[in-house]
């Protein structure tokens, strides 16, 4: 029995244990490895070291002569695999050569990260690639009272701190409860082992397939295929550290639907991910536009319906340099319409997100996973955010940002979490049935004596699943799109705001700007030009989208001279707007615009409210028609 040994073999697809003997030849052992991993005899290479050195060749030498002992780890690479820069178990990082010489510690940390259980061929987001190159250390000035050294020295009072230093984060204003995801990675890959055994593994609540020692569930289950029990913990890191709307107009136009109808509203946030400099190695989600999909809205509920324009919206956003970064919904109840206050309903005494909203957020986050080379699955967590427009302590509308934890994502993905009907602040972990095995889910809380008590998550307080994110507006507004034009928002037919060529003619006639690029720099207008049924411009609008993205007026003027825009002008003049012909559109033909017709509804230039014909003052804001 002493001759029997077990050799571990790690491959890009995982690790397996191969039984062997000390006197077994290398050729016989490699044959076993090929059968275990499903490779032909010449389809792989095995090395003694992770960095592809000391190849184990097919020969008649025994394993003992090759100094392969019981419990050793060998490394398998399929034939034709890329070089060390792209491998799962490599030692070089593709970005290490571009790092500045002053960031030696960051370079070594990034090198460690790329060799620890990463997935090959994973294209991470640009912001993740950028932050992986940064040093991230928190530099401190020399303390005049505590530091007793020269200007070139360092001591415990002024030495740079690591980006995951919890004491430093807790003393920021406001205090930071969650370190950034990249700071969390630096914490895992620090220390003496440099993250050698670190792997960002996604939680699975499903029975592992391929277990042949017993009948399938519900007739049988074993410890090999049974998923582990889950103990919920409050997540210490977050993938997004700040949410910023570029300007107040984006949020105000979204809230107009509730102001005019009293019904709730939902929309998708489109923007980009940038560095958030207030927190070490942090990421900010910047919101540039809100797309409102088809939905059935009431005062107390929202129901999404199938969206035929979803693919077109994604395509337009991508060409504009934007992506779907999250979703937003309202939960507003008017308190006093005379002064415009709303009720403060979401607080510590009720809930911040309901269980149903957590499940929806988890569903969206699973649809938009975060690419990660450090995970064997190629993804880990999500950057998708949730924003709630609700009443605040001052009875004004506040925007609160959240994400749900990776544990919640796993429970939602594997259909293990349900909402409670009568208690929105509580979820419920499903029980196992003949159709589905559900692992036990626990959470810890303190009793009245301060002792940690473990409870079964039936029911489950959803605060264990929530991560809060600060939501802000900049002091100096930013505009990806023009600030003055306001083309009607899609899917608001209930308000009388329709996207058609009549509304386009009206919009162009009311435009005060003579700059063509300012006219067309509106996300909702661009979406209408691509998706309208009369003359969709999906195949010919690329040049205009490039002009809007780069703010290039000359490029926009080039597209304006195209046959497609001439046809759009002709259609507008045919259907008629608030002007009598295309030559009178100030932005289209360069001439002055005519006064609005008194026989048609008109949109207020200040608040966009649709007013009845024959009125000169806006019924909503009381400002002149202008």
XYZ file of C-alpha atoms in Angstrom:
626
model
C 0.000 0.000 0.000
C 2.940 2.302 0.571
C 3.638 2.194 -3.172
C 0.272 3.748 -4.015
C 0.303 7.517 -4.453
C -2.082 10.219 -5.641
C -0.908 12.977 -7.987
C -2.891 16.190 -8.423
C -3.119 17.533 -11.990
C -4.384 21.074 -12.570
C -5.704 22.190 -15.973
C -7.584 25.242 -17.284
C -10.778 23.239 -16.709
C -10.070 22.358 -13.086
C -8.041 19.967 -10.933
C -8.276 16.169 -10.741
C -6.556 13.576 -8.573
C -4.889 10.728 -10.488
C -4.077 7.463 -8.611
C -0.671 5.949 -9.476
C 2.245 3.963 -8.031
C 5.845 4.950 -7.422
C 7.087 2.346 -9.919
C 4.625 3.391 -12.620
C 6.262 4.737 -15.776
C 5.709 8.296 -16.954
C 4.179 6.990 -20.197
C 1.540 4.970 -18.329
C 0.802 7.891 -16.010
C 0.341 10.327 -18.917
C -2.002 7.837 -20.552
C -4.134 7.883 -17.383
C -4.130 11.682 -17.381
C -5.267 11.812 -20.996
C -8.166 9.459 -20.327
C -9.200 11.356 -17.173
C -9.263 14.759 -18.894
C -10.511 13.473 -22.249
C -7.428 14.465 -24.292
C -5.690 12.348 -26.946
C -2.144 11.246 -26.202
C -0.619 14.141 -28.132
C -3.236 16.758 -27.217
C -1.703 18.033 -24.005
C 1.538 18.677 -22.135
C 2.224 18.171 -18.416
C 4.791 20.222 -16.478
C 6.225 19.979 -12.988
C 6.046 23.760 -12.529
C 3.329 26.301 -13.124
C 5.545 28.395 -15.409
C 5.799 25.610 -18.016
C 9.213 24.296 -17.047
C 10.342 20.685 -16.465
C 8.037 18.877 -18.865
C 6.959 15.350 -17.927
C 7.720 13.442 -21.126
C 6.293 10.104 -22.205
C 9.164 7.749 -21.376
C 9.966 4.556 -19.453
C 11.323 6.299 -16.359
C 9.331 5.681 -13.197
C 7.629 8.457 -11.257
C 10.031 7.979 -8.333
C 13.009 8.613 -10.638
C 11.324 11.785 -11.867
C 11.009 12.864 -8.190
C 7.210 12.936 -8.352
C 5.901 12.199 -4.861
C 2.546 11.562 -3.252
C 0.405 14.730 -3.250
C 2.517 16.641 -5.801
C 0.772 19.107 -8.131
C 1.398 18.888 -11.873
C 0.174 21.373 -14.465
C -1.572 20.366 -17.684
C -1.810 22.668 -20.705
C -3.737 21.702 -23.854
C -1.689 21.717 -27.047
C -1.915 24.908 -29.089
C -2.741 27.016 -26.020
C -1.594 30.663 -26.028
C 1.618 31.846 -24.471
C 2.111 32.591 -20.816
C 0.446 36.010 -21.001
C -2.985 34.511 -21.584
C -2.848 31.271 -19.622
C -4.795 30.345 -16.553
C -1.760 29.360 -14.490
C 0.880 31.651 -15.922
C 3.332 33.910 -14.124
C 3.464 36.902 -16.435
C 0.834 39.592 -16.647
C -0.047 41.169 -19.992
C 0.137 44.646 -18.524
C 3.260 44.373 -16.393
C 5.567 45.860 -19.003
C 3.455 49.021 -19.300
C 3.477 49.835 -15.584
C 5.583 52.781 -14.455
C 8.834 52.042 -12.680
C 7.599 53.799 -9.550
C 4.813 51.238 -9.080
C 6.919 48.193 -8.238
C 4.565 46.898 -5.575
C 1.579 47.258 -7.915
C 3.434 45.401 -10.637
C 4.161 42.451 -8.412
C 0.591 42.450 -7.110
C -0.857 42.465 -10.631
C 1.494 39.636 -11.588
C 0.220 37.588 -8.677
C -3.378 38.283 -9.591
C -3.009 36.999 -13.113
C -1.535 33.687 -12.061
C -4.052 32.772 -9.375
C -6.787 30.554 -10.809
C -7.679 32.980 -13.574
C -9.748 32.095 -16.613
C -8.095 32.320 -20.041
C -9.280 34.545 -22.895
C -11.389 36.771 -20.624
C -11.656 40.380 -21.794
C -12.172 42.462 -18.675
C -13.788 45.891 -18.675
C -11.488 48.796 -19.478
C -11.865 50.242 -15.998
C -10.790 46.927 -14.435
C -7.737 46.752 -16.675
C -6.850 50.335 -15.728
C -7.235 49.832 -11.968
C -5.229 46.582 -12.082
C -2.242 48.665 -13.197
C -2.583 51.250 -10.437
C -0.540 51.078 -7.256
C -3.494 51.995 -5.065
C -1.478 52.850 -1.940
C -2.678 55.685 0.298
C 0.188 58.143 0.758
C 0.400 60.238 3.921
C 2.377 63.381 4.660
C 5.030 63.549 7.368
C 3.453 64.193 10.767
C 5.235 67.183 12.351
C 4.552 65.921 15.889
C 4.983 62.148 15.658
C 7.587 61.698 12.894
C 11.193 61.950 14.165
C 13.053 61.183 10.947
C 14.434 63.065 7.976
C 12.608 64.058 4.846
C 13.637 60.851 3.025
C 12.590 58.482 5.819
C 9.339 56.756 6.683
C 7.848 55.489 9.921
C 4.604 53.887 11.088
C 2.967 57.310 11.217
C 3.596 58.238 7.582
C 4.252 55.000 5.693
C 1.748 54.502 2.819
C -1.362 52.494 3.720
C -2.853 49.660 1.726
C -6.083 50.451 -0.190
C -8.019 47.991 1.996
C -7.084 49.622 5.314
C -10.395 49.499 7.218
C -9.407 52.116 9.804
C -8.585 54.633 7.075
C -11.857 53.917 5.235
C -13.895 54.276 8.439
C -12.432 57.748 9.053
C -13.336 59.122 5.638
C -16.172 61.628 5.367
C -18.648 60.031 4.984
C -17.307 56.730 6.405
C -16.900 53.898 3.879
C -18.366 50.567 5.027
C -17.360 48.564 1.955
C -13.906 48.509 0.407
C -13.675 48.565 -3.368
C -13.521 45.291 -5.271
C -9.984 45.932 -6.497
C -8.875 46.757 -2.940
C -10.413 43.428 -1.883
C -8.371 41.666 -4.567
C -5.205 43.370 -3.289
C -6.048 42.144 0.210
C -6.465 38.561 -0.983
C -3.271 38.598 -3.029
C -1.144 40.232 -0.334
C 0.736 38.538 2.475
C 3.497 35.948 2.405
C 1.876 33.586 -0.111
C 1.014 36.448 -2.533
C -2.400 34.951 -3.207
C -1.049 31.648 -4.468
C -4.097 29.723 -3.251
C -6.721 32.432 -3.831
C -9.603 31.720 -6.204
C -12.738 33.839 -6.708
C -15.253 31.028 -6.994
C -18.939 31.613 -7.658
C -21.393 29.976 -5.267
C -23.506 27.151 -6.669
C -26.719 25.927 -5.070
C -27.289 23.119 -7.582
C -26.408 19.442 -7.381
C -23.210 18.684 -9.300
C -23.913 16.629 -12.386
C -22.095 13.454 -13.416
C -22.206 11.596 -10.102
C -22.739 7.937 -11.074
C -22.529 6.248 -7.662
C -26.242 6.583 -6.919
C -29.610 7.334 -8.610
C -30.329 11.001 -9.396
C -32.218 13.271 -7.003
C -34.674 12.711 -5.340
C -33.770 9.008 -5.142
C -30.191 9.652 -4.094
C -27.528 12.235 -3.203
C -24.005 12.087 -1.779
C -21.478 14.458 -0.243
C -19.601 14.647 -3.549
C -22.505 16.120 -5.533
C -24.430 17.814 -2.710
C -24.024 21.639 -2.629
C -22.707 23.065 0.619
C -24.920 24.891 3.092
C -24.771 28.697 2.839
C -24.259 31.032 5.778
C -25.107 34.572 4.725
C -22.570 37.250 5.620
C -22.635 40.961 4.977
C -20.362 41.475 1.994
C -17.226 43.499 2.857
C -16.599 44.823 -0.652
C -18.651 46.215 -3.501
C -18.152 46.285 -7.256
C -19.460 49.859 -7.639
C -18.565 52.538 -5.092
C -20.441 55.585 -6.382
C -23.328 56.422 -8.729
C -23.405 59.817 -10.435
C -26.087 61.264 -12.691
C -24.456 63.656 -15.148
C -27.084 66.356 -14.507
C -30.446 66.942 -12.840
C -32.309 67.017 -16.166
C -31.912 63.261 -16.613
C -33.611 62.537 -13.287
C -36.240 65.297 -13.585
C -37.480 64.069 -16.962
C -37.759 60.548 -15.553
C -39.769 61.804 -12.564
C -42.136 63.775 -14.813
C -44.096 60.603 -15.544
C -44.939 60.154 -11.858
C -45.664 63.865 -11.427
C -48.200 63.817 -14.272
C -49.847 60.431 -13.683
C -49.192 59.380 -10.074
C -48.086 55.964 -11.390
C -44.657 54.484 -10.702
C -42.034 54.215 -13.445
C -39.020 52.069 -14.303
C -36.101 52.678 -16.651
C -32.683 51.334 -17.644
C -29.627 53.456 -16.901
C -27.113 53.938 -19.704
C -23.685 55.368 -19.042
C -20.101 54.312 -18.423
C -17.764 53.125 -15.664
C -14.991 55.493 -14.542
C -12.545 55.774 -11.667
C -13.914 57.151 -8.400
C -10.988 59.030 -6.866
C -12.464 59.575 -3.385
C -11.942 55.891 -2.455
C -8.815 53.858 -3.273
C -9.175 51.746 -6.455
C -12.904 52.523 -6.628
C -15.300 52.511 -9.589
C -18.056 55.029 -10.353
C -21.102 54.416 -12.554
C -21.892 57.603 -14.507
C -25.437 57.821 -15.878
C -25.881 59.703 -19.171
C -29.397 58.631 -20.227
C -32.459 56.687 -19.065
C -34.378 54.421 -21.440
C -37.948 53.605 -20.395
C -39.035 50.184 -21.750
C -42.684 49.223 -22.346
C -44.388 48.645 -18.996
C -47.726 48.521 -17.232
C -47.613 50.972 -14.348
C -50.004 51.687 -11.500
C -49.664 53.628 -8.272
C -48.427 50.512 -6.444
C -46.959 48.193 -9.055
C -44.840 47.841 -12.184
C -44.930 45.121 -14.815
C -42.438 44.934 -17.667
C -43.645 43.719 -21.046
C -41.671 42.437 -24.021
C -39.589 45.163 -25.650
C -39.130 44.841 -29.441
C -36.623 47.706 -29.420
C -34.249 46.228 -26.823
C -31.611 45.102 -29.327
C -31.680 48.460 -31.136
C -31.225 50.356 -27.879
C -28.183 48.259 -26.972
C -26.716 48.799 -30.439
C -27.197 52.577 -30.342
C -25.752 52.833 -26.834
C -22.679 50.818 -27.811
C -22.014 53.055 -30.819
C -22.326 56.102 -28.547
C -19.765 54.656 -26.139
C -22.401 53.818 -23.511
C -23.595 50.604 -21.897
C -26.427 49.493 -19.627
C -25.094 50.128 -16.107
C -28.246 49.623 -14.028
C -31.960 50.180 -13.569
C -34.048 52.777 -11.747
C -37.594 52.764 -10.442
C -39.793 55.101 -8.446
C -41.560 54.395 -5.166
C -43.207 57.730 -4.475
C -46.373 58.652 -2.624
C -47.408 62.285 -2.537
C -47.864 63.814 0.915
C -48.814 67.436 0.158
C -49.335 68.425 -3.465
C -49.349 72.130 -2.610
C -45.710 72.179 -1.494
C -44.565 69.119 -3.439
C -43.578 66.836 -0.551
C -43.560 63.025 -0.631
C -43.881 60.426 2.125
C -40.803 58.977 3.796
C -41.574 55.255 3.639
C -38.224 53.471 3.205
C -36.180 53.658 6.388
C -34.594 51.511 9.086
C -37.987 50.847 10.667
C -39.479 49.404 7.463
C -37.093 48.374 4.668
C -34.730 49.861 2.083
C -35.316 47.262 -0.632
C -38.116 44.712 -0.522
C -37.400 41.019 -1.037
C -39.092 41.140 -4.443
C -36.886 44.066 -5.479
C -33.792 42.203 -4.249
C -34.761 39.208 -6.374
C -35.275 41.463 -9.404
C -31.933 43.171 -8.792
C -30.264 39.759 -8.479
C -31.866 38.682 -11.756
C -30.506 41.753 -13.562
C -27.059 41.338 -11.983
C -26.924 37.711 -13.148
C -27.727 38.925 -16.664
C -24.833 41.413 -16.508
C -22.006 39.511 -14.808
C -18.634 41.147 -14.235
C -15.856 39.626 -16.417
C -13.016 38.519 -14.141
C -9.809 36.677 -15.057
C -9.344 35.609 -11.449
C -12.433 33.396 -11.470
C -12.402 29.876 -12.960
C -15.817 30.671 -14.478
C -14.556 33.843 -16.160
C -16.976 36.072 -14.241
C -17.483 37.131 -10.644
C -20.158 39.405 -9.218
C -21.683 42.251 -11.206
C -21.402 46.020 -11.714
C -25.136 46.372 -12.434
C -26.699 48.902 -10.046
C -30.176 49.543 -8.650
C -31.433 53.091 -8.016
C -34.656 53.880 -6.140
C -36.349 57.281 -6.375
C -38.183 57.553 -3.061
C -39.002 59.961 -0.274
C -36.226 61.031 2.086
C -36.190 62.205 5.715
C -36.911 65.769 4.544
C -39.939 64.566 2.538
C -38.215 65.412 -0.741
C -37.397 63.007 -3.561
C -34.092 61.193 -2.904
C -32.166 58.777 -5.098
C -30.776 55.756 -3.243
C -28.338 53.334 -4.852
C -27.929 49.615 -4.077
C -26.554 46.313 -5.238
C -27.281 42.839 -3.918
C -24.462 40.593 -2.701
C -22.900 37.750 -4.664
C -24.624 35.313 -2.283
C -27.992 36.810 -3.208
C -27.105 36.520 -6.918
C -26.426 32.807 -6.441
C -29.701 32.227 -4.557
C -31.658 34.053 -7.260
C -29.836 32.355 -10.151
C -30.533 28.879 -8.749
C -34.137 29.777 -7.827
C -33.710 29.311 -4.092
C -35.106 32.629 -2.835
C -38.751 33.721 -2.613
C -40.427 36.919 -1.363
C -42.863 36.913 1.552
C -46.360 38.002 0.692
C -47.205 39.980 3.833
C -43.722 41.191 4.847
C -41.795 42.973 2.066
C -38.680 43.204 4.248
C -38.386 39.404 4.522
C -37.323 36.776 2.013
C -37.745 33.023 2.301
C -35.283 30.281 1.370
C -37.120 27.518 -0.482
C -37.337 24.025 0.944
C -36.145 20.995 -1.001
C -38.736 19.174 -3.095
C -38.784 16.200 -5.434
C -38.075 18.591 -8.338
C -35.253 20.604 -6.729
C -32.717 20.141 -3.963
C -32.090 23.374 -2.035
C -29.152 23.607 0.386
C -29.762 24.949 3.874
C -29.381 28.726 4.125
C -28.464 30.316 7.457
C -27.754 33.787 8.802
C -26.251 34.983 12.062
C -27.665 37.532 14.465
C -27.162 38.512 18.091
C -29.596 37.646 20.857
C -30.501 39.941 23.752
C -27.348 38.833 25.596
C -25.037 39.723 22.696
C -24.327 36.135 21.668
C -24.056 35.120 18.010
C -26.999 32.884 17.121
C -27.389 31.042 13.815
C -30.892 31.073 12.330
C -32.395 29.181 9.412
C -33.282 31.646 6.610
C -37.003 30.921 6.733
C -37.723 33.808 6.832
C -34.654 35.914 5.980
C -34.108 39.650 6.675
C -33.044 41.080 3.304
C -30.534 43.518 4.849
C -28.074 40.600 4.766
C -28.299 40.754 0.962
C -28.070 44.515 0.354
C -25.060 46.744 -0.322
C -25.770 50.475 -0.297
C -24.052 52.839 -2.757
C -23.827 56.627 -2.540
C -25.774 58.376 -5.315
C -24.700 61.888 -6.285
C -25.116 64.760 -8.742
C -22.079 66.851 -9.773
C -21.688 70.511 -8.794
C -20.882 71.311 -12.417
C -23.383 69.467 -14.649
C -21.988 67.292 -17.421
C -23.729 66.600 -20.703
C -23.080 63.645 -22.967
C -26.142 64.814 -24.875
C -27.286 68.372 -25.501
C -29.010 70.087 -22.591
C -31.582 72.156 -24.499
C -33.499 69.844 -26.890
C -36.161 67.673 -25.291
C -37.575 65.143 -27.720
C -40.513 63.109 -26.315
C -39.477 60.050 -24.316
C -40.414 56.629 -25.668
C -43.372 54.559 -24.408
C -45.237 57.506 -22.875
C -48.338 57.325 -25.039
C -50.511 57.458 -21.916
C -49.361 61.067 -21.452
C -50.004 62.002 -25.052
C -46.249 62.150 -25.659
C -45.779 60.129 -28.827
C -42.679 59.580 -30.919
C -43.737 60.178 -34.538
C -42.881 62.521 -37.370
C -45.438 65.061 -36.169
C -43.642 65.294 -32.823
C -40.299 65.400 -34.674
C -41.521 68.335 -36.777
C -42.722 70.084 -33.633
C -39.440 69.401 -31.876
C -37.363 70.784 -34.742
C -39.515 73.896 -35.071
C -39.151 74.681 -31.360
C -35.377 74.158 -31.346
C -33.654 77.435 -30.532
C -30.180 76.229 -31.501
C -29.001 76.608 -35.085
C -26.196 74.055 -34.544
C -27.265 70.770 -36.122
C -25.188 68.673 -33.702
C -26.990 70.211 -30.694
C -30.321 69.361 -32.292
C -29.642 65.707 -32.807
C -27.696 65.128 -29.559
C -30.683 63.581 -27.818
C -30.729 59.882 -26.886
C -34.489 59.541 -27.373
C -34.383 61.291 -30.773
C -31.593 59.022 -32.006
C -33.574 55.999 -30.835
C -36.636 57.219 -32.767
C -34.610 57.734 -35.956
C -33.382 54.137 -35.747
C -36.598 52.374 -34.702
C -39.439 54.285 -36.422
C -41.507 52.158 -38.776
C -41.793 54.712 -41.594
C -38.100 55.198 -42.341
C -35.751 53.384 -39.928
C -32.136 54.548 -40.260
C -30.493 51.610 -38.489
C -28.063 50.910 -41.329
C -27.227 54.516 -42.222
C -27.021 56.395 -38.921
C -23.534 55.242 -37.929
C -21.877 58.484 -39.068
C -24.297 60.592 -37.016
C -23.742 58.454 -33.907
C -19.990 58.897 -34.306
C -20.525 62.665 -34.554
C -22.580 62.731 -31.360
C -20.062 60.517 -29.557
C -17.068 62.673 -30.522
C -19.039 65.996 -30.561
C -17.844 66.599 -34.123
C -20.009 69.250 -35.810
C -18.348 68.796 -39.218
C -19.155 65.090 -39.178
C -22.759 65.902 -38.252
C -23.003 68.390 -41.124
C -21.698 65.727 -43.505
C -24.489 63.366 -42.435
C -27.040 66.202 -42.652
C -26.345 66.442 -46.404
C -27.229 62.789 -46.875
C -30.264 61.535 -48.734
C -31.682 60.032 -45.535
C -31.931 63.367 -43.734
C -33.476 65.007 -46.804
C -36.162 62.323 -46.707
C -36.714 62.945 -42.981
C -37.194 66.665 -43.710
C -39.703 65.869 -46.426
C -41.676 63.548 -44.139
C -41.777 66.233 -41.444
C -43.105 68.807 -43.880
C -45.714 66.329 -45.134
C -47.204 65.419 -41.754
C -46.959 69.020 -40.551
C -45.827 70.238 -37.187
C -45.994 73.638 -35.643
C -44.545 75.120 -38.809
C -45.658 75.336 -42.425
C -42.739 73.905 -44.344
C -39.222 72.526 -44.155
C -37.735 75.865 -45.147
C -39.045 77.318 -41.883
C -37.299 74.855 -39.537
C -34.607 76.952 -37.949
C -32.255 74.017 -37.485
C -33.139 72.171 -40.680
C -33.069 74.910 -43.244
C -31.339 77.678 -41.347
C -34.286 80.081 -41.599
C -36.486 81.465 -38.833
C -39.141 79.257 -37.303
C -42.830 80.165 -37.472
C -44.991 80.719 -34.428
C -46.795 77.657 -33.107
C -50.240 76.815 -34.396
C -53.006 77.649 -31.966
C -55.066 74.606 -33.001
C -52.674 71.944 -31.741
C -51.436 70.868 -28.320
C -48.105 72.476 -27.469
C -45.191 71.387 -25.289
C -43.859 73.811 -22.680
C -40.228 74.719 -23.330
C -39.541 74.873 -19.592
C -41.155 71.712 -18.130
C -42.226 69.792 -21.319
C -45.873 69.571 -20.128
C -48.341 69.060 -22.996
C -50.861 71.937 -22.865
C -54.279 72.247 -24.504
C -54.707 74.428 -27.636
C -55.506 78.086 -27.186
C -53.604 78.607 -23.925
C -50.676 80.995 -23.560
C -49.485 79.968 -20.069
C -48.300 76.489 -19.103
C -50.824 74.724 -16.861
C -47.988 73.002 -14.950
C -45.334 75.691 -14.356
C -47.370 78.837 -15.286
C -44.575 80.139 -17.509
C -45.385 81.812 -20.858
C -45.602 79.827 -24.041
C -42.560 81.671 -25.415
